[in-house]
Short mmCIF file of C-alpha atoms and ligand atoms in Angstrom, two decimals:
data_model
loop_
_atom_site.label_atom_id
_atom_site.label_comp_id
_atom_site.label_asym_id
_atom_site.label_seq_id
_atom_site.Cartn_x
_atom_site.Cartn_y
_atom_site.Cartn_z
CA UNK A 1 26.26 -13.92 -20.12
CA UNK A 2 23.61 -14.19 -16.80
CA UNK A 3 24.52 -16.60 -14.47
CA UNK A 4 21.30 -18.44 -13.16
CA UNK A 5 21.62 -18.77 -9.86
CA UNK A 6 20.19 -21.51 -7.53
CA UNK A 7 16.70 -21.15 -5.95
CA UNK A 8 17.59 -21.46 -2.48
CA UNK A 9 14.05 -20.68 -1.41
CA UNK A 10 11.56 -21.71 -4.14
CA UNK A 11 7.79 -20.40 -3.15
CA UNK A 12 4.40 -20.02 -5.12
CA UNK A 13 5.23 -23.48 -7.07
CA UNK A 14 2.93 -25.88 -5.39
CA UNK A 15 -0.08 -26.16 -3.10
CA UNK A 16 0.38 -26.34 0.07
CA UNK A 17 2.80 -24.02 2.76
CA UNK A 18 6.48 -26.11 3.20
CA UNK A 19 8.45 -25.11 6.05
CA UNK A 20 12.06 -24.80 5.15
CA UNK A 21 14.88 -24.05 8.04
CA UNK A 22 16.06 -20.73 7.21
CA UNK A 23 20.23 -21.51 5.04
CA UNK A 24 21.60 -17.69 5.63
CA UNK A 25 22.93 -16.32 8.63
CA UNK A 26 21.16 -13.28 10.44
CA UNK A 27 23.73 -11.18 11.66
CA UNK A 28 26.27 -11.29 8.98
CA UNK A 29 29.53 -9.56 11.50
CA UNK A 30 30.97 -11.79 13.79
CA UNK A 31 32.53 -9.82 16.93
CA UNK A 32 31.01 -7.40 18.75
CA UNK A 33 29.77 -4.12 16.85
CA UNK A 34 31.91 -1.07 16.84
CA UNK A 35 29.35 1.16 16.91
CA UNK A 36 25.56 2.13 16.53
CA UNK A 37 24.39 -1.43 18.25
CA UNK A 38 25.49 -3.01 21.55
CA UNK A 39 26.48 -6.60 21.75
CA UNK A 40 23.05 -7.26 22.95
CA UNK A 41 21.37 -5.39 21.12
CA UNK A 42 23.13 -7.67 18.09
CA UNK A 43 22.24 -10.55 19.81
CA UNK A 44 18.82 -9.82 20.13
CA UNK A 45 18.63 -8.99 16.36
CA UNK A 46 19.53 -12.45 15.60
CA UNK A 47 17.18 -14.46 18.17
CA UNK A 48 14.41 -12.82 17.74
CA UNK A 49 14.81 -11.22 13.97
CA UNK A 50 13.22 -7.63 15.47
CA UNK A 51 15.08 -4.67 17.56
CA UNK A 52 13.98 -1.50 18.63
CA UNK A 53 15.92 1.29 19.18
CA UNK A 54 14.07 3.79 21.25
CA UNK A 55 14.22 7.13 20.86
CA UNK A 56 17.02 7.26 18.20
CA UNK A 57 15.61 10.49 16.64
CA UNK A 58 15.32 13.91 18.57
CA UNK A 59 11.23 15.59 18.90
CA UNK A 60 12.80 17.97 16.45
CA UNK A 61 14.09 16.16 13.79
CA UNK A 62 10.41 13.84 14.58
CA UNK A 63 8.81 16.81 13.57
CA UNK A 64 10.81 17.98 10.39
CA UNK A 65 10.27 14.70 9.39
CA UNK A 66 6.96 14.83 9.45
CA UNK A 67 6.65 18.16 7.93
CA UNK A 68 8.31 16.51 4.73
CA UNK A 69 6.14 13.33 4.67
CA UNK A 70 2.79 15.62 5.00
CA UNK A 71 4.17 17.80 2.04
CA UNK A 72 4.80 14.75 -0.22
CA UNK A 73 1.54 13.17 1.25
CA UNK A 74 0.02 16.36 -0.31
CA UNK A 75 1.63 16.98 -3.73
CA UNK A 76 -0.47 16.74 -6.56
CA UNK A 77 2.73 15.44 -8.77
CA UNK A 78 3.33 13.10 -6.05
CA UNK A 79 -0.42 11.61 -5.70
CA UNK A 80 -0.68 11.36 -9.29
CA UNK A 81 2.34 9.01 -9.55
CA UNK A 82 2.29 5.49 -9.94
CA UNK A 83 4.72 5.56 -6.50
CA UNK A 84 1.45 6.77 -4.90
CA UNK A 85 -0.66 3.76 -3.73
CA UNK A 86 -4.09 4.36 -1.93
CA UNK A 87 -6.35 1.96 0.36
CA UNK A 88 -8.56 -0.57 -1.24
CA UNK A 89 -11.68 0.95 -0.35
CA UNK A 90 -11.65 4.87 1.23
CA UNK A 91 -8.82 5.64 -1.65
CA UNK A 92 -6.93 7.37 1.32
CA UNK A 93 -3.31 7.38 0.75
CA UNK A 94 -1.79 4.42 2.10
CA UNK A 95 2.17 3.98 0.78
CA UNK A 96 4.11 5.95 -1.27
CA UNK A 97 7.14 4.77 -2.78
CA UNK A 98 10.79 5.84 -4.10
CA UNK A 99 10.90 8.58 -1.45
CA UNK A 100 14.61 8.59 -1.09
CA UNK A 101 14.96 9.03 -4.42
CA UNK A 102 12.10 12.38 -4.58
CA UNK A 103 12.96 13.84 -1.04
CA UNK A 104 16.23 15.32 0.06
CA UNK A 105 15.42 14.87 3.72
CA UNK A 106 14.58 11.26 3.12
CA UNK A 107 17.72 11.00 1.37
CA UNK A 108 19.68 12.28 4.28
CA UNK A 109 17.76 10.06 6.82
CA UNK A 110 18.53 7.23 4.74
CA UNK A 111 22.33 7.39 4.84
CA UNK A 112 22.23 8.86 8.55
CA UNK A 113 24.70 7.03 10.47
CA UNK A 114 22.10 5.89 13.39
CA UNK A 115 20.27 3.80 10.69
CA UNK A 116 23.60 2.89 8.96
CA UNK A 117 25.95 1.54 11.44
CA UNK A 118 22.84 -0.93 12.57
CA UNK A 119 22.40 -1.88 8.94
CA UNK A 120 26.47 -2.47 7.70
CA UNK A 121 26.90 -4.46 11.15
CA UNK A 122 24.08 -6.54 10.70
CA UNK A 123 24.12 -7.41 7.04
CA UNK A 124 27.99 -7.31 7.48
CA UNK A 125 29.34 -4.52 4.82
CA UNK A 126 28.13 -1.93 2.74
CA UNK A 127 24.66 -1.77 1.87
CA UNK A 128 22.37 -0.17 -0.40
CA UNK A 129 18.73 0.83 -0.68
CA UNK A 130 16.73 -2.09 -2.26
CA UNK A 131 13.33 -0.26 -1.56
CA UNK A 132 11.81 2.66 0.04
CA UNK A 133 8.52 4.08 1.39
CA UNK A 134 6.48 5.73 3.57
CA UNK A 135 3.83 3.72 4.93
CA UNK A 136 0.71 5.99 6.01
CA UNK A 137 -1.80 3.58 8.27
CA UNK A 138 -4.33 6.71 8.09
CA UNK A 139 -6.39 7.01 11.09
CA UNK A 140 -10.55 5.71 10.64
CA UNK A 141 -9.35 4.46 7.21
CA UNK A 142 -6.17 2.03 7.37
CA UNK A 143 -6.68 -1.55 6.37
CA UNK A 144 -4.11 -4.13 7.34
CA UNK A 145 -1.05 -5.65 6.32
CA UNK A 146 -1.68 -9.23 6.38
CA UNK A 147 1.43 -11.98 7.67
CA UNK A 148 4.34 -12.29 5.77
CA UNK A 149 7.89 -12.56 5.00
CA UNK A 150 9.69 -9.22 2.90
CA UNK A 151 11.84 -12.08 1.87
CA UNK A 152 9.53 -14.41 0.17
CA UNK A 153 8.45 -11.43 -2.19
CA UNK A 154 11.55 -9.79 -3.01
CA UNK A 155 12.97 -13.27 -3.83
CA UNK A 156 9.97 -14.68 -5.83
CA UNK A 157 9.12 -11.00 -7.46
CA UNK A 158 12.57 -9.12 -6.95
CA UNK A 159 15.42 -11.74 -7.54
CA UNK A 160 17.19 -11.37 -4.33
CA UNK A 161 18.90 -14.64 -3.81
CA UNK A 162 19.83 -14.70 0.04
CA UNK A 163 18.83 -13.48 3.31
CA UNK A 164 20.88 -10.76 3.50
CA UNK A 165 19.02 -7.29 3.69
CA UNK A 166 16.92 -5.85 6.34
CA UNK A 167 13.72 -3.46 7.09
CA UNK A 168 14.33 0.15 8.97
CA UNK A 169 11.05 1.47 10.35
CA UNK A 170 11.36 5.00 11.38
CA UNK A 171 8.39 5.76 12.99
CA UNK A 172 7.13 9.05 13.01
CA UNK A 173 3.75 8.61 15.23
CA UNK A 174 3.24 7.14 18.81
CA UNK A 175 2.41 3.44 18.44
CA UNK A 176 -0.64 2.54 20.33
CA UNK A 177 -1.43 -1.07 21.03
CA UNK A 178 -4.84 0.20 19.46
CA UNK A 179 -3.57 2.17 16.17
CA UNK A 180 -2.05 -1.14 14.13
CA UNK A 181 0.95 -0.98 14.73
CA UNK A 182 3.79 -4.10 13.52
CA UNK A 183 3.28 -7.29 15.16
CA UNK A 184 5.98 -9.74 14.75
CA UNK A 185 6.43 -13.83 15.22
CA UNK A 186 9.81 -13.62 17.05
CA UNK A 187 12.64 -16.48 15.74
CA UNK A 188 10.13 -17.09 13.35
CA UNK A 189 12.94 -15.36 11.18
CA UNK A 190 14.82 -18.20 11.11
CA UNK A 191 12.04 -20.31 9.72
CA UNK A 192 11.44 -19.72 5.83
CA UNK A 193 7.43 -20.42 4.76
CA UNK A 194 7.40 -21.52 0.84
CA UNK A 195 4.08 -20.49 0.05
CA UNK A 196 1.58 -21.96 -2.18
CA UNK A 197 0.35 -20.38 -5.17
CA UNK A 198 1.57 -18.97 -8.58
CA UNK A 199 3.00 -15.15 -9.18
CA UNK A 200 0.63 -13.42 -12.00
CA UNK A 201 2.03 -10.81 -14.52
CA UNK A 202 1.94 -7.44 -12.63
CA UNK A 203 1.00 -8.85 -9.30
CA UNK A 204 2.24 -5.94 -7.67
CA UNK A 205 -0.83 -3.56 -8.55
CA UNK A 206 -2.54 -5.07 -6.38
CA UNK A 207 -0.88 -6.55 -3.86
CA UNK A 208 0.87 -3.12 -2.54
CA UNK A 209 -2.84 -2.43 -1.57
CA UNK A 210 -3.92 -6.26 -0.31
CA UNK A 211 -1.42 -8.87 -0.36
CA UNK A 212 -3.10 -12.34 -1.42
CA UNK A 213 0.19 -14.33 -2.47
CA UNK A 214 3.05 -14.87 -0.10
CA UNK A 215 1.13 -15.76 2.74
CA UNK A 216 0.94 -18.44 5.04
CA UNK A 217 -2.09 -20.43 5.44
CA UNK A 218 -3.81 -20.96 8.76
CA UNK A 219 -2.86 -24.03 10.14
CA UNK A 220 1.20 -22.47 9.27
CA UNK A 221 0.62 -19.34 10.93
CA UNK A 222 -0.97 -21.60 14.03
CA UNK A 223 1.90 -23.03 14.49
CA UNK A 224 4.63 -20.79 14.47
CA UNK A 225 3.00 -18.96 16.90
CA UNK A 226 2.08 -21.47 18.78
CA UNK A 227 6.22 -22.04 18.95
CA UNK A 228 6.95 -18.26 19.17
CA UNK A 229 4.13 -16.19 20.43
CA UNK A 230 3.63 -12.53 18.68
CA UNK A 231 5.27 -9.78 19.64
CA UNK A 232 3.59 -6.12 19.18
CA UNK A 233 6.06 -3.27 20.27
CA UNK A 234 4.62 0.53 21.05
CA UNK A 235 7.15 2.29 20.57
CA UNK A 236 7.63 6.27 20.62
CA UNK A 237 7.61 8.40 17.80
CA UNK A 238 11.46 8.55 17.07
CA UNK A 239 12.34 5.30 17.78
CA UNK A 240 13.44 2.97 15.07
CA UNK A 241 12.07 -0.77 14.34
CA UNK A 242 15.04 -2.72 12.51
CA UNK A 243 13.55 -6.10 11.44
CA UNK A 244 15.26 -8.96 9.50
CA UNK A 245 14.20 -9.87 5.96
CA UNK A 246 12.56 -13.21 6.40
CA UNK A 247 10.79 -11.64 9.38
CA UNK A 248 6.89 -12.96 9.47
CA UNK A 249 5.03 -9.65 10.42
CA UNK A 250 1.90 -8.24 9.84
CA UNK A 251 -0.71 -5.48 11.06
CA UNK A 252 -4.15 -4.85 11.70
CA UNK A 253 -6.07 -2.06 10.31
CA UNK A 254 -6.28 1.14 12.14
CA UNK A 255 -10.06 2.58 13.50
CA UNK A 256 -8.80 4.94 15.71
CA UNK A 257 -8.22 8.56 15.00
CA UNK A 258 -4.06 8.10 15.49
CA UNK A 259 -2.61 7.84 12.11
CA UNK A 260 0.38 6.03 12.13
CA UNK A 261 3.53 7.36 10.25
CA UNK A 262 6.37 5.55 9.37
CA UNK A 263 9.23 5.50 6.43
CA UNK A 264 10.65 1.96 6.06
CA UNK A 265 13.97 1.75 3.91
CA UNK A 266 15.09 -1.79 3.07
CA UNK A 267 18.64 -1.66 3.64
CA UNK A 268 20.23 -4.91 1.22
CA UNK A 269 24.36 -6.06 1.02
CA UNK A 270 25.72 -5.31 -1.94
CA UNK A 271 27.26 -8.63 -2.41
CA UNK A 272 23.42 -9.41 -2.69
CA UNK A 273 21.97 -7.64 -5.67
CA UNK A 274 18.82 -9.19 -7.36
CA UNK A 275 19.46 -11.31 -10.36
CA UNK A 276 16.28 -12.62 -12.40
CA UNK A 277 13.35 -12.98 -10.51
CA UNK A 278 12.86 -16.75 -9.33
CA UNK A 279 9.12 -16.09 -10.51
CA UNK A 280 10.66 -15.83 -14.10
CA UNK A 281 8.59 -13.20 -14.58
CA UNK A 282 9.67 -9.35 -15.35
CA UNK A 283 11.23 -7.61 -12.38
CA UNK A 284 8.55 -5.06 -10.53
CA UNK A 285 9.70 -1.83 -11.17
CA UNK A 286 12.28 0.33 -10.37
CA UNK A 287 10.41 2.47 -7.77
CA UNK A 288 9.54 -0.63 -5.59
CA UNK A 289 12.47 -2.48 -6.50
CA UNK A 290 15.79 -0.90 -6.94
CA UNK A 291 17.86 -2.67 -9.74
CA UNK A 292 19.78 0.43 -10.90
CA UNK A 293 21.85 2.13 -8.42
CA UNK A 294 23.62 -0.66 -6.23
CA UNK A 295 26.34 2.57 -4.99
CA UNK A 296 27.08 1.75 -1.24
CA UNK A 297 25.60 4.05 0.85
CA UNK A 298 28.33 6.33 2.18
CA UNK A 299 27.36 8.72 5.22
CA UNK A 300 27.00 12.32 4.50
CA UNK A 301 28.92 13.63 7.12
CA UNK A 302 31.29 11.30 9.28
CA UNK A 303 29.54 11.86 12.67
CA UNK A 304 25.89 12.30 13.74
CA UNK A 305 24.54 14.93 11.73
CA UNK A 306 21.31 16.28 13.00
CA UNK A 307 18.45 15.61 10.22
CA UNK A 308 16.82 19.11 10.95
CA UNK A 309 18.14 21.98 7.90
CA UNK A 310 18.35 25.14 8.98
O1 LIG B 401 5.92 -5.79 -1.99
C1 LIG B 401 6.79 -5.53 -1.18
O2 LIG B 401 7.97 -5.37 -1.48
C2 LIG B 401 6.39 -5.42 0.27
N1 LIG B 401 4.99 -5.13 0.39
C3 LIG B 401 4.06 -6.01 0.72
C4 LIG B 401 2.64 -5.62 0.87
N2 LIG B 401 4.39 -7.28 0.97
C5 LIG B 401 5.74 -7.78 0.73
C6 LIG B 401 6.72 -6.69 1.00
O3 LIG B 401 6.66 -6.37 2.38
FE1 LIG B 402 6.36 -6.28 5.07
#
């Protein structure tokens, strides 16, 4: 028997945006972390619902890294599979999905201790990979990522029932403030936007390339920045963006020739697996939304391993 759970956040069931104070905590650990974060750095997590850690990777394991995103970015197997999603107009190659699950390296990065310790502290216990991808923002050609919340989507489309799970950016490229890189409403985190709208069946082939559901209107967006201001880190390649959930973020396109590079994995608690979706429609699937494999990420080796095979 499924137990239906409680809509804690209902969104896309009426008309208009409702602003709901966010129910869940942020950083799930109490006491200071034992490793991979400083107390700070925790605390700064769960004002603003953002943290960078700067230079967390080494140039070399930047650029082995990047060796294995161009060879994916250039497989024909991999391009022709529906993980492979391209930009609405110049059909350039914009995301590409499930790349823990295709790419050893990936793998590796993905239960590397740097990115783990930050993610069991935070979300307070062992944690799994809910989603993964590379995001590609090609230079000339990449279109934006409009303002929203992870949360709202992986709730409404996914099933996950609480706050609990969080974005790692690794970014692979220099951020520019002129390449697109992540802005970010910060506190806005703790503020959860119910949007307006309905879900359609298999919303998700298109809104991986333009998101037109789960996002604020105007006059919402107005004012939570009027209360927060935006916040647009440039950070180094090698550095990593950690961002909460229910984080409203967004980016504009990218007209310069600086690509920007980054593989996001969405780290969630296991005590926080999806259950139906609260659209009531089918789950998305598996490659966008992992609802198969909830084993707690374990780290390969127990120290810092470098990510760089020799
Ligand atoms: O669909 C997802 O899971 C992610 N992608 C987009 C474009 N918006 C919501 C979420 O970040
Ligand atoms: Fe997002």
């Amino acid at each position: 028997m499924t137990t239906v759970l409680e809509d804690l956040y209902p969104s896309r069931v009426g008309g208009v945006c409702e602003l709901h104070e966010r129910t869940d905590p942020v950083v799930y650990t109490k006491g200071p972390p034992a490793r991979g974060l400083t107390a700070d750095q925790a605390k700064q997590f769960d004002r603003d619902g953002f943290l960078v850690l700067e230079g967390l990777l080494s140039d070399e394991e930047v650029e082995a890294l990047e060796t294995e995103v161009q060879r994916l970015a250039t497989s024909k197997a991999v391009l022709e599979s529906e993980s492979a999603i391209t930009e609405p107009t110049s059909g350039a190659l914009r995301s590409l999905f499930y790349v823990h699950m295709v790419s050893k390296v990936l793998d590796l990065l993905s239960r590397d201790r740097r990115l783990l310790d930050v993610a069991t502290h935070i979300l307070g216990g062992e944690v799994y990979i809910h989603q993964s991808r590379i995001n590609l923002k090609p230079g000339f050609a990449g279109k934006e990522f409009y303002w929203h919340s992870d949360f709202e989507t992986w709730h409404v489309e996914d099933g996950l029932p609480r706050m609990r799970a969080l974005s790692a950016s690794v970014l692979l490229t220099d951020n520019y403030p002129f390449n697109g890189p992540l802005m970010l409403i910060p506190g806005a985190h703790r503020t959860y936007v119910a949007c307006p709208g309905e879900t359609p069946a298999d919303n998700y082939k298109t809104s991986l390339r333009r998101q037109d559901l789960g996002v604020p209107d105007d006059a919402t967006l107005t004012r939570l920045v009027e209360e927060h201001g935006i916040a647009a880190p440039i950070p180094k390649a090698g550095s990593v963006l950690f961002f909460d959930s229910n984080a409203m973020h967004g980016s504009n396109g990218n007209i310069t020739p600086y690509p920007r590079h980054n593989v996001f994995f969405v780290y969630n608690s296991v005590e926080n697996t999806p259950q139906d979706p609260f659209s009531g429609l089918p789950p998305r699937p598996d490659f966008i939304a992992n609802r198969s494999d909830f084993t707690p990420l374990a780290p390969e080796t127990p120290d810092y391993p470098s990510l760089v095979i020799s």
